[in-house]
């Protein structure tokens, strides 16, 4: 019997055991949908599975050196991936159009660059911009490559599958209705609910769990480059990441500014120091909707931590939370904090819908925050 070994963090072992027994018993599903929070390693697991499926070693898979394993590791083997693209990139000349010796970028070039990024650090949460999507052309490119396979197993990883637009999703649904032999689809998403029910029901659902704080730390240090500043991985950053190495990396870069700003936001709002707060906000990059919402995530995290402080529970980001000095504001009780959390959530969806600018939304939030409790 062939032995299969999928590597990964201990917290996610249960999911891997399930997959390994399906592989061993030769009943691996033709399509699998891995879901779970952003940055916890869904693509990492997808790459492990692809390698195990493509490996041809008679005893131990993945062996790491057979042709199938090398293909799975080759960023140039772009047929094995479907990744979201910015709209300009999605229309880049296809490789057939480019005349010999031309330096023009093709869709394959962009894909190769993305795959390299993902292979270097599969936890990264900011590889694709919010506008990037999977077009029907990308789906067609994938299916047209089906003609030239030979007799080996083919795997296709569809990264951030919820970014398929409607026509791409419909095209993929057709493919799923008649999957070619020895072909496996591995989809990843952190927004399962955004995907077509008809696609979801045709995939085996695999929910991946967040990592422990210790694992987050060790995985970040393993994948971060040499110039990564280890001291930026504070307790507050680990707390904010909630089991996601990708988020920890993201916050290690941004959190210092945002944690302080979130604490100031609360204190200035409570004291009614709006001029100071608006000044501080104008010095940041929060006019960008995406950034503003990442900041508001930190702010809601802080509010939740202030609730924990009141309840005497363990704090997730102790440094920032205690810096607010909530004891100085005796009128702020649990209800005030819960209402504040709701106000932040509402502001986030307003910013996401782009009905008002991010700057204006943040300003009106600070006026509204703790209304009646100031
Ligand atoms: Zn192999």
PDB file of N, CA, C and O in Angstrom, residues 32-100:
ATOM      1  N   UNK A  32     -12.343  19.425  -4.229  1.00  0.00           N
ATOM      2  CA  UNK A  32     -12.370  19.663  -2.793  1.00  0.00           C
ATOM      3  C   UNK A  32     -12.308  21.169  -2.570  1.00  0.00           C
ATOM      4  O   UNK A  32     -11.613  21.888  -3.291  1.00  0.00           O
ATOM      5  N   UNK A  33     -13.078  21.639  -1.600  1.00  0.00           N
ATOM      6  CA  UNK A  33     -13.117  23.077  -1.295  1.00  0.00           C
ATOM      7  C   UNK A  33     -12.609  23.284   0.124  1.00  0.00           C
ATOM      8  O   UNK A  33     -13.257  22.877   1.088  1.00  0.00           O
ATOM      9  N   UNK A  34     -11.425  23.877   0.230  1.00  0.00           N
ATOM     10  CA  UNK A  34     -10.845  24.137   1.548  1.00  0.00           C
ATOM     11  C   UNK A  34     -11.257  25.541   1.960  1.00  0.00           C
ATOM     12  O   UNK A  34     -10.972  26.509   1.260  1.00  0.00           O
ATOM     13  N   UNK A  35     -11.937  25.647   3.098  1.00  0.00           N
ATOM     14  CA  UNK A  35     -12.290  26.992   3.553  1.00  0.00           C
ATOM     15  C   UNK A  35     -11.788  27.208   4.974  1.00  0.00           C
ATOM     16  O   UNK A  35     -11.414  26.268   5.676  1.00  0.00           O
ATOM     17  N   UNK A  36     -11.745  28.470   5.371  1.00  0.00           N
ATOM     18  CA  UNK A  36     -11.240  28.839   6.688  1.00  0.00           C
ATOM     19  C   UNK A  36     -10.759  30.277   6.625  1.00  0.00           C
ATOM     20  O   UNK A  36     -10.661  30.858   5.543  1.00  0.00           O
ATOM     21  N   UNK A  37     -10.453  30.886   7.783  1.00  0.00           N
ATOM     22  CA  UNK A  37     -10.050  32.292   7.814  1.00  0.00           C
ATOM     23  C   UNK A  37      -8.828  32.587   6.933  1.00  0.00           C
ATOM     24  O   UNK A  37      -8.043  31.679   6.634  1.00  0.00           O
ATOM     25  N   UNK A  38      -8.698  33.848   6.542  1.00  0.00           N
ATOM     26  CA  UNK A  38      -7.581  34.264   5.675  1.00  0.00           C
ATOM     27  C   UNK A  38      -6.237  34.019   6.350  1.00  0.00           C
ATOM     28  O   UNK A  38      -6.092  34.235   7.555  1.00  0.00           O
ATOM     29  N   UNK A  39      -5.277  33.560   5.572  1.00  0.00           N
ATOM     30  CA  UNK A  39      -3.890  33.497   6.044  1.00  0.00           C
ATOM     31  C   UNK A  39      -3.549  32.341   6.961  1.00  0.00           C
ATOM     32  O   UNK A  39      -2.516  32.365   7.617  1.00  0.00           O
ATOM     33  N   UNK A  40      -4.414  31.298   7.022  1.00  0.00           N
ATOM     34  CA  UNK A  40      -4.099  30.185   7.934  1.00  0.00           C
ATOM     35  C   UNK A  40      -3.425  29.016   7.223  1.00  0.00           C
ATOM     36  O   UNK A  40      -3.114  28.008   7.846  1.00  0.00           O
ATOM     37  N   UNK A  41      -3.233  29.122   5.892  1.00  0.00           N
ATOM     38  CA  UNK A  41      -2.480  28.074   5.202  1.00  0.00           C
ATOM     39  C   UNK A  41      -3.317  27.158   4.323  1.00  0.00           C
ATOM     40  O   UNK A  41      -2.959  26.006   4.120  1.00  0.00           O
ATOM     41  N   UNK A  42      -4.409  27.674   3.762  1.00  0.00           N
ATOM     42  CA  UNK A  42      -5.238  26.848   2.876  1.00  0.00           C
ATOM     43  C   UNK A  42      -4.490  26.531   1.579  1.00  0.00           C
ATOM     44  O   UNK A  42      -4.530  25.408   1.097  1.00  0.00           O
ATOM     45  N   UNK A  43      -3.787  27.514   1.041  1.00  0.00           N
ATOM     46  CA  UNK A  43      -3.023  27.265  -0.192  1.00  0.00           C
ATOM     47  C   UNK A  43      -1.846  26.341   0.093  1.00  0.00           C
ATOM     48  O   UNK A  43      -1.474  25.512  -0.729  1.00  0.00           O
ATOM     49  N   UNK A  44      -1.292  26.472   1.275  1.00  0.00           N
ATOM     50  CA  UNK A  44      -0.194  25.583   1.647  1.00  0.00           C
ATOM     51  C   UNK A  44      -0.664  24.130   1.619  1.00  0.00           C
ATOM     52  O   UNK A  44      -0.001  23.259   1.046  1.00  0.00           O
ATOM     53  N   UNK A  45      -1.830  23.892   2.212  1.00  0.00           N
ATOM     54  CA  UNK A  45      -2.374  22.536   2.219  1.00  0.00           C
ATOM     55  C   UNK A  45      -2.708  22.095   0.791  1.00  0.00           C
ATOM     56  O   UNK A  45      -2.450  20.953   0.402  1.00  0.00           O
ATOM     57  N   UNK A  46      -3.266  23.015  -0.005  1.00  0.00           N
ATOM     58  CA  UNK A  46      -3.602  22.694  -1.395  1.00  0.00           C
ATOM     59  C   UNK A  46      -2.353  22.224  -2.152  1.00  0.00           C
ATOM     60  O   UNK A  46      -2.395  21.253  -2.912  1.00  0.00           O
ATOM     61  N   UNK A  47      -1.229  22.891  -1.924  1.00  0.00           N
ATOM     62  CA  UNK A  47       0.016  22.519  -2.615  1.00  0.00           C
ATOM     63  C   UNK A  47       0.511  21.144  -2.152  1.00  0.00           C
ATOM     64  O   UNK A  47       1.030  20.368  -2.947  1.00  0.00           O
ATOM     65  N   UNK A  48       0.343  20.864  -0.863  1.00  0.00           N
ATOM     66  CA  UNK A  48       0.716  19.540  -0.345  1.00  0.00           C
ATOM     67  C   UNK A  48      -0.115  18.444  -1.012  1.00  0.00           C
ATOM     68  O   UNK A  48       0.406  17.409  -1.408  1.00  0.00           O
ATOM     69  N   UNK A  49      -1.416  18.711  -1.124  1.00  0.00           N
ATOM     70  CA  UNK A  49      -2.316  17.725  -1.734  1.00  0.00           C
ATOM     71  C   UNK A  49      -1.942  17.510  -3.204  1.00  0.00           C
ATOM     72  O   UNK A  49      -1.862  16.382  -3.683  1.00  0.00           O
ATOM     73  N   UNK A  50      -1.705  18.633  -3.909  1.00  0.00           N
ATOM     74  CA  UNK A  50      -1.376  18.525  -5.336  1.00  0.00           C
ATOM     75  C   UNK A  50      -0.148  17.658  -5.538  1.00  0.00           C
ATOM     76  O   UNK A  50      -0.092  16.806  -6.428  1.00  0.00           O
ATOM     77  N   UNK A  51       0.831  17.866  -4.679  1.00  0.00           N
ATOM     78  CA  UNK A  51       2.067  17.095  -4.803  1.00  0.00           C
ATOM     79  C   UNK A  51       1.797  15.608  -4.539  1.00  0.00           C
ATOM     80  O   UNK A  51       2.259  14.738  -5.284  1.00  0.00           O
ATOM     81  N   UNK A  52       1.030  15.334  -3.479  1.00  0.00           N
ATOM     82  CA  UNK A  52       0.731  13.933  -3.142  1.00  0.00           C
ATOM     83  C   UNK A  52      -0.024  13.248  -4.269  1.00  0.00           C
ATOM     84  O   UNK A  52       0.217  12.077  -4.567  1.00  0.00           O
ATOM     85  N   UNK A  53      -0.938  13.989  -4.913  1.00  0.00           N
ATOM     86  CA  UNK A  53      -1.728  13.389  -5.990  1.00  0.00           C
ATOM     87  C   UNK A  53      -0.886  13.155  -7.242  1.00  0.00           C
ATOM     88  O   UNK A  53      -1.072  12.181  -7.956  1.00  0.00           O
ATOM     89  N   UNK A  54       0.042  14.082  -7.510  1.00  0.00           N
ATOM     90  CA  UNK A  54       0.825  13.984  -8.749  1.00  0.00           C
ATOM     91  C   UNK A  54       2.008  13.033  -8.623  1.00  0.00           C
ATOM     92  O   UNK A  54       2.564  12.589  -9.622  1.00  0.00           O
ATOM     93  N   UNK A  55       2.420  12.760  -7.395  1.00  0.00           N
ATOM     94  CA  UNK A  55       3.603  11.922  -7.176  1.00  0.00           C
ATOM     95  C   UNK A  55       3.367  10.516  -7.727  1.00  0.00           C
ATOM     96  O   UNK A  55       2.261   9.984  -7.664  1.00  0.00           O
ATOM     97  N   UNK A  56       4.435   9.920  -8.254  1.00  0.00           N
ATOM     98  CA  UNK A  56       4.306   8.573  -8.831  1.00  0.00           C
ATOM     99  C   UNK A  56       5.139   7.546  -8.074  1.00  0.00           C
ATOM    100  O   UNK A  56       5.302   6.416  -8.536  1.00  0.00           O
ATOM    101  N   UNK A  57       5.697   7.940  -6.947  1.00  0.00           N
ATOM    102  CA  UNK A  57       6.522   6.992  -6.190  1.00  0.00           C
ATOM    103  C   UNK A  57       5.668   5.787  -5.764  1.00  0.00           C
ATOM    104  O   UNK A  57       4.533   5.959  -5.319  1.00  0.00           O
ATOM    105  N   UNK A  58       6.193   4.579  -5.885  1.00  0.00           N
ATOM    106  CA  UNK A  58       5.386   3.395  -5.574  1.00  0.00           C
ATOM    107  C   UNK A  58       5.166   3.176  -4.074  1.00  0.00           C
ATOM    108  O   UNK A  58       4.281   2.393  -3.690  1.00  0.00           O
ATOM    109  N   UNK A  59       5.952   3.845  -3.212  1.00  0.00           N
ATOM    110  CA  UNK A  59       5.817   3.586  -1.768  1.00  0.00           C
ATOM    111  C   UNK A  59       5.371   4.791  -0.960  1.00  0.00           C
ATOM    112  O   UNK A  59       4.394   4.735  -0.235  1.00  0.00           O
ATOM    113  N   UNK A  60       6.140   5.891  -1.072  1.00  0.00           N
ATOM    114  CA  UNK A  60       5.918   7.052  -0.209  1.00  0.00           C
ATOM    115  C   UNK A  60       5.574   8.280  -1.042  1.00  0.00           C
ATOM    116  O   UNK A  60       6.360   8.672  -1.895  1.00  0.00           O
ATOM    117  N   UNK A  61       4.417   8.870  -0.788  1.00  0.00           N
ATOM    118  CA  UNK A  61       4.053  10.066  -1.549  1.00  0.00           C
ATOM    119  C   UNK A  61       3.699  11.204  -0.605  1.00  0.00           C
ATOM    120  O   UNK A  61       3.029  10.949   0.381  1.00  0.00           O
ATOM    121  N   UNK A  62       4.078  12.458  -0.911  1.00  0.00           N
ATOM    122  CA  UNK A  62       4.953  12.837  -2.019  1.00  0.00           C
ATOM    123  C   UNK A  62       6.416  12.525  -1.718  1.00  0.00           C
ATOM    124  O   UNK A  62       6.855  12.699  -0.583  1.00  0.00           O
ATOM    125  N   UNK A  63       7.142  12.087  -2.744  1.00  0.00           N
ATOM    126  CA  UNK A  63       8.543  11.707  -2.542  1.00  0.00           C
ATOM    127  C   UNK A  63       9.452  12.929  -2.654  1.00  0.00           C
ATOM    128  O   UNK A  63      10.552  12.948  -2.129  1.00  0.00           O
ATOM    129  N   UNK A  64       8.982  13.953  -3.380  1.00  0.00           N
ATOM    130  CA  UNK A  64       9.769  15.182  -3.481  1.00  0.00           C
ATOM    131  C   UNK A  64      10.725  15.234  -4.659  1.00  0.00           C
ATOM    132  O   UNK A  64      11.260  16.294  -4.962  1.00  0.00           O
ATOM    133  N   UNK A  65      10.946  14.100  -5.339  1.00  0.00           N
ATOM    134  CA  UNK A  65      11.911  14.189  -6.444  1.00  0.00           C
ATOM    135  C   UNK A  65      11.449  13.583  -7.764  1.00  0.00           C
ATOM    136  O   UNK A  65      12.132  13.723  -8.756  1.00  0.00           O
ATOM    137  N   UNK A  66      10.290  12.916  -7.801  1.00  0.00           N
ATOM    138  CA  UNK A  66       9.837  12.361  -9.089  1.00  0.00           C
ATOM    139  C   UNK A  66       9.357  13.508  -9.991  1.00  0.00           C
ATOM    140  O   UNK A  66       9.250  14.652  -9.558  1.00  0.00           O
ATOM    141  N   UNK A  67       9.030  13.183 -11.236  1.00  0.00           N
ATOM    142  CA  UNK A  67       8.590  14.203 -12.188  1.00  0.00           C
ATOM    143  C   UNK A  67       7.338  14.920 -11.678  1.00  0.00           C
ATOM    144  O   UNK A  67       7.238  16.141 -11.718  1.00  0.00           O
ATOM    145  N   UNK A  68       6.371  14.143 -11.178  1.00  0.00           N
ATOM    146  CA  UNK A  68       5.116  14.717 -10.679  1.00  0.00           C
ATOM    147  C   UNK A  68       5.355  15.700  -9.552  1.00  0.00           C
ATOM    148  O   UNK A  68       4.781  16.794  -9.521  1.00  0.00           O
ATOM    149  N   UNK A  69       6.224  15.349  -8.612  1.00  0.00           N
ATOM    150  CA  UNK A  69       6.542  16.238  -7.494  1.00  0.00           C
ATOM    151  C   UNK A  69       7.220  17.513  -7.984  1.00  0.00           C
ATOM    152  O   UNK A  69       6.910  18.607  -7.524  1.00  0.00           O
ATOM    153  N   UNK A  70       8.128  17.342  -8.930  1.00  0.00           N
ATOM    154  CA  UNK A  70       8.835  18.537  -9.420  1.00  0.00           C
ATOM    155  C   UNK A  70       7.890  19.454 -10.173  1.00  0.00           C
ATOM    156  O   UNK A  70       7.969  20.671 -10.064  1.00  0.00           O
ATOM    157  N   UNK A  71       6.970  18.877 -10.929  1.00  0.00           N
ATOM    158  CA  UNK A  71       5.986  19.695 -11.648  1.00  0.00           C
ATOM    159  C   UNK A  71       5.127  20.476 -10.654  1.00  0.00           C
ATOM    160  O   UNK A  71       4.808  21.639 -10.864  1.00  0.00           O
ATOM    161  N   UNK A  72       4.756  19.816  -9.560  1.00  0.00           N
ATOM    162  CA  UNK A  72       3.911  20.474  -8.557  1.00  0.00           C
ATOM    163  C   UNK A  72       4.640  21.655  -7.912  1.00  0.00           C
ATOM    164  O   UNK A  72       4.015  22.614  -7.473  1.00  0.00           O
ATOM    165  N   UNK A  73       5.962  21.580  -7.873  1.00  0.00           N
ATOM    166  CA  UNK A  73       6.757  22.653  -7.265  1.00  0.00           C
ATOM    167  C   UNK A  73       7.194  23.719  -8.262  1.00  0.00           C
ATOM    168  O   UNK A  73       7.795  24.711  -7.884  1.00  0.00           O
ATOM    169  N   UNK A  74       6.912  23.484  -9.544  1.00  0.00           N
ATOM    170  CA  UNK A  74       7.437  24.362 -10.595  1.00  0.00           C
ATOM    171  C   UNK A  74       6.465  25.522 -10.845  1.00  0.00           C
ATOM    172  O   UNK A  74       5.343  25.304 -11.314  1.00  0.00           O
ATOM    173  N   UNK A  75       6.907  26.749 -10.534  1.00  0.00           N
ATOM    174  CA  UNK A  75       6.018  27.905 -10.728  1.00  0.00           C
ATOM    175  C   UNK A  75       5.731  28.137 -12.211  1.00  0.00           C
ATOM    176  O   UNK A  75       4.780  28.821 -12.566  1.00  0.00           O
ATOM    177  N   UNK A  76       6.547  27.545 -13.081  1.00  0.00           N
ATOM    178  CA  UNK A  76       6.327  27.688 -14.522  1.00  0.00           C
ATOM    179  C   UNK A  76       5.221  26.774 -15.036  1.00  0.00           C
ATOM    180  O   UNK A  76       4.713  26.967 -16.147  1.00  0.00           O
ATOM    181  N   UNK A  77       4.833  25.797 -14.220  1.00  0.00           N
ATOM    182  CA  UNK A  77       3.746  24.899 -14.628  1.00  0.00           C
ATOM    183  C   UNK A  77       2.423  25.583 -14.313  1.00  0.00           C
ATOM    184  O   UNK A  77       1.684  25.173 -13.425  1.00  0.00           O
ATOM    185  N   UNK A  78       2.128  26.638 -15.040  1.00  0.00           N
ATOM    186  CA  UNK A  78       0.984  27.501 -14.710  1.00  0.00           C
ATOM    187  C   UNK A  78      -0.362  26.820 -14.962  1.00  0.00           C
ATOM    188  O   UNK A  78      -1.377  27.286 -14.463  1.00  0.00           O
ATOM    189  N   UNK A  79      -0.365  25.729 -15.726  1.00  0.00           N
ATOM    190  CA  UNK A  79      -1.622  25.011 -15.978  1.00  0.00           C
ATOM    191  C   UNK A  79      -2.231  24.453 -14.702  1.00  0.00           C
ATOM    192  O   UNK A  79      -3.437  24.214 -14.644  1.00  0.00           O
ATOM    193  N   UNK A  80      -1.386  24.245 -13.697  1.00  0.00           N
ATOM    194  CA  UNK A  80      -1.856  23.638 -12.455  1.00  0.00           C
ATOM    195  C   UNK A  80      -2.510  24.633 -11.511  1.00  0.00           C
ATOM    196  O   UNK A  80      -2.849  24.275 -10.384  1.00  0.00           O
ATOM    197  N   UNK A  81      -2.661  25.869 -11.955  1.00  0.00           N
ATOM    198  CA  UNK A  81      -3.214  26.901 -11.067  1.00  0.00           C
ATOM    199  C   UNK A  81      -4.220  27.781 -11.810  1.00  0.00           C
ATOM    200  O   UNK A  81      -4.042  28.074 -12.987  1.00  0.00           O
ATOM    201  N   UNK A  82      -5.229  28.236 -11.064  1.00  0.00           N
ATOM    202  CA  UNK A  82      -6.057  29.350 -11.516  1.00  0.00           C
ATOM    203  C   UNK A  82      -5.975  30.368 -10.389  1.00  0.00           C
ATOM    204  O   UNK A  82      -6.270  30.037  -9.239  1.00  0.00           O
ATOM    205  N   UNK A  83      -5.505  31.578 -10.684  1.00  0.00           N
ATOM    206  CA  UNK A  83      -5.383  32.606  -9.639  1.00  0.00           C
ATOM    207  C   UNK A  83      -6.102  33.875 -10.092  1.00  0.00           C
ATOM    208  O   UNK A  83      -6.188  34.147 -11.286  1.00  0.00           O
ATOM    209  N   UNK A  84      -6.625  34.651  -9.146  1.00  0.00           N
ATOM    210  CA  UNK A  84      -7.283  35.911  -9.528  1.00  0.00           C
ATOM    211  C   UNK A  84      -6.306  36.856 -10.213  1.00  0.00           C
ATOM    212  O   UNK A  84      -5.103  36.772  -9.985  1.00  0.00           O
ATOM    213  N   UNK A  85      -6.834  37.718 -11.057  1.00  0.00           N
ATOM    214  CA  UNK A  85      -5.992  38.698 -11.752  1.00  0.00           C
ATOM    215  C   UNK A  85      -6.650  40.072 -11.667  1.00  0.00           C
ATOM    216  O   UNK A  85      -7.861  40.180 -11.606  1.00  0.00           O
ATOM    217  N   UNK A  86      -5.789  41.080 -11.726  1.00  0.00           N
ATOM    218  CA  UNK A  86      -6.289  42.443 -11.863  1.00  0.00           C
ATOM    219  C   UNK A  86      -6.888  42.530 -13.267  1.00  0.00           C
ATOM    220  O   UNK A  86      -6.470  41.784 -14.157  1.00  0.00           O
ATOM    221  N   UNK A  87      -7.831  43.466 -13.498  1.00  0.00           N
ATOM    222  CA  UNK A  87      -8.496  43.420 -14.805  1.00  0.00           C
ATOM    223  C   UNK A  87      -7.520  43.669 -15.956  1.00  0.00           C
ATOM    224  O   UNK A  87      -7.637  43.071 -17.009  1.00  0.00           O
ATOM    225  N   UNK A  88      -6.521  44.532 -15.754  1.00  0.00           N
ATOM    226  CA  UNK A  88      -5.555  44.775 -16.835  1.00  0.00           C
ATOM    227  C   UNK A  88      -4.748  43.507 -17.127  1.00  0.00           C
ATOM    228  O   UNK A  88      -4.488  43.171 -18.280  1.00  0.00           O
ATOM    229  N   UNK A  89      -4.391  42.799 -16.062  1.00  0.00           N
ATOM    230  CA  UNK A  89      -3.588  41.592 -16.236  1.00  0.00           C
ATOM    231  C   UNK A  89      -4.375  40.490 -16.941  1.00  0.00           C
ATOM    232  O   UNK A  89      -3.853  39.772 -17.777  1.00  0.00           O
ATOM    233  N   UNK A  90      -5.656  40.390 -16.572  1.00  0.00           N
ATOM    234  CA  UNK A  90      -6.478  39.332 -17.153  1.00  0.00           C
ATOM    235  C   UNK A  90      -6.577  39.485 -18.665  1.00  0.00           C
ATOM    236  O   UNK A  90      -6.842  38.531 -19.382  1.00  0.00           O
ATOM    237  N   UNK A  91      -6.350  40.715 -19.152  1.00  0.00           N
ATOM    238  CA  UNK A  91      -6.422  40.935 -20.601  1.00  0.00           C
ATOM    239  C   UNK A  91      -5.048  41.001 -21.248  1.00  0.00           C
ATOM    240  O   UNK A  91      -4.932  41.331 -22.404  1.00  0.00           O
ATOM    241  N   UNK A  92      -4.019  40.711 -20.479  1.00  0.00           N
ATOM    242  CA  UNK A  92      -2.671  40.715 -21.058  1.00  0.00           C
ATOM    243  C   UNK A  92      -2.633  39.717 -22.198  1.00  0.00           C
ATOM    244  O   UNK A  92      -3.342  38.720 -22.181  1.00  0.00           O
ATOM    245  N   UNK A  93      -1.821  40.026 -23.195  1.00  0.00           N
ATOM    246  CA  UNK A  93      -1.785  39.164 -24.383  1.00  0.00           C
ATOM    247  C   UNK A  93      -1.475  37.729 -23.974  1.00  0.00           C
ATOM    248  O   UNK A  93      -0.615  37.476 -23.166  1.00  0.00           O
ATOM    249  N   UNK A  94      -2.180  36.821 -24.547  1.00  0.00           N
ATOM    250  CA  UNK A  94      -1.898  35.425 -24.228  1.00  0.00           C
ATOM    251  C   UNK A  94      -0.590  35.034 -24.897  1.00  0.00           C
ATOM    252  O   UNK A  94      -0.133  35.700 -25.809  1.00  0.00           O
ATOM    253  N   UNK A  95       0.006  33.951 -24.441  1.00  0.00           N
ATOM    254  CA  UNK A  95       1.333  33.594 -24.944  1.00  0.00           C
ATOM    255  C   UNK A  95       1.314  33.350 -26.454  1.00  0.00           C
ATOM    256  O   UNK A  95       2.294  33.602 -27.142  1.00  0.00           O
ATOM    257  N   UNK A  96       0.184  32.903 -26.992  1.00  0.00           N
ATOM    258  CA  UNK A  96       0.138  32.623 -28.445  1.00  0.00           C
ATOM    259  C   UNK A  96       0.293  33.908 -29.259  1.00  0.00           C
ATOM    260  O   UNK A  96       0.789  33.898 -30.377  1.00  0.00           O
ATOM    261  N   UNK A  97      -0.180  35.020 -28.674  1.00  0.00           N
ATOM    262  CA  UNK A  97      -0.150  36.293 -29.422  1.00  0.00           C
ATOM    263  C   UNK A  97       1.237  36.910 -29.478  1.00  0.00           C
ATOM    264  O   UNK A  97       1.527  37.701 -30.352  1.00  0.00           O
ATOM    265  N   UNK A  98       2.032  36.613 -28.477  1.00  0.00           N
ATOM    266  CA  UNK A  98       3.288  37.348 -28.356  1.00  0.00           C
ATOM    267  C   UNK A  98       4.288  36.818 -29.372  1.00  0.00           C
ATOM    268  O   UNK A  98       4.553  35.627 -29.423  1.00  0.00           O
ATOM    269  N   UNK A  99       4.836  37.736 -30.162  1.00  0.00           N
ATOM    270  CA  UNK A  99       5.784  37.294 -31.185  1.00  0.00           C
ATOM    271  C   UNK A  99       7.089  36.876 -30.516  1.00  0.00           C
ATOM    272  O   UNK A  99       7.404  37.339 -29.411  1.00  0.00           O
ATOM    273  N   UNK A 100       7.818  36.016 -31.157  1.00  0.00           N
ATOM    274  CA  UNK A 100       9.047  35.477 -30.584  1.00  0.00           C
ATOM    275  C   UNK A 100       9.988  36.603 -30.173  1.00  0.00           C
ATOM    276  O   UNK A 100      10.156  37.576 -30.894  1.00  0.00           O
TER     277      UNK A 100
END
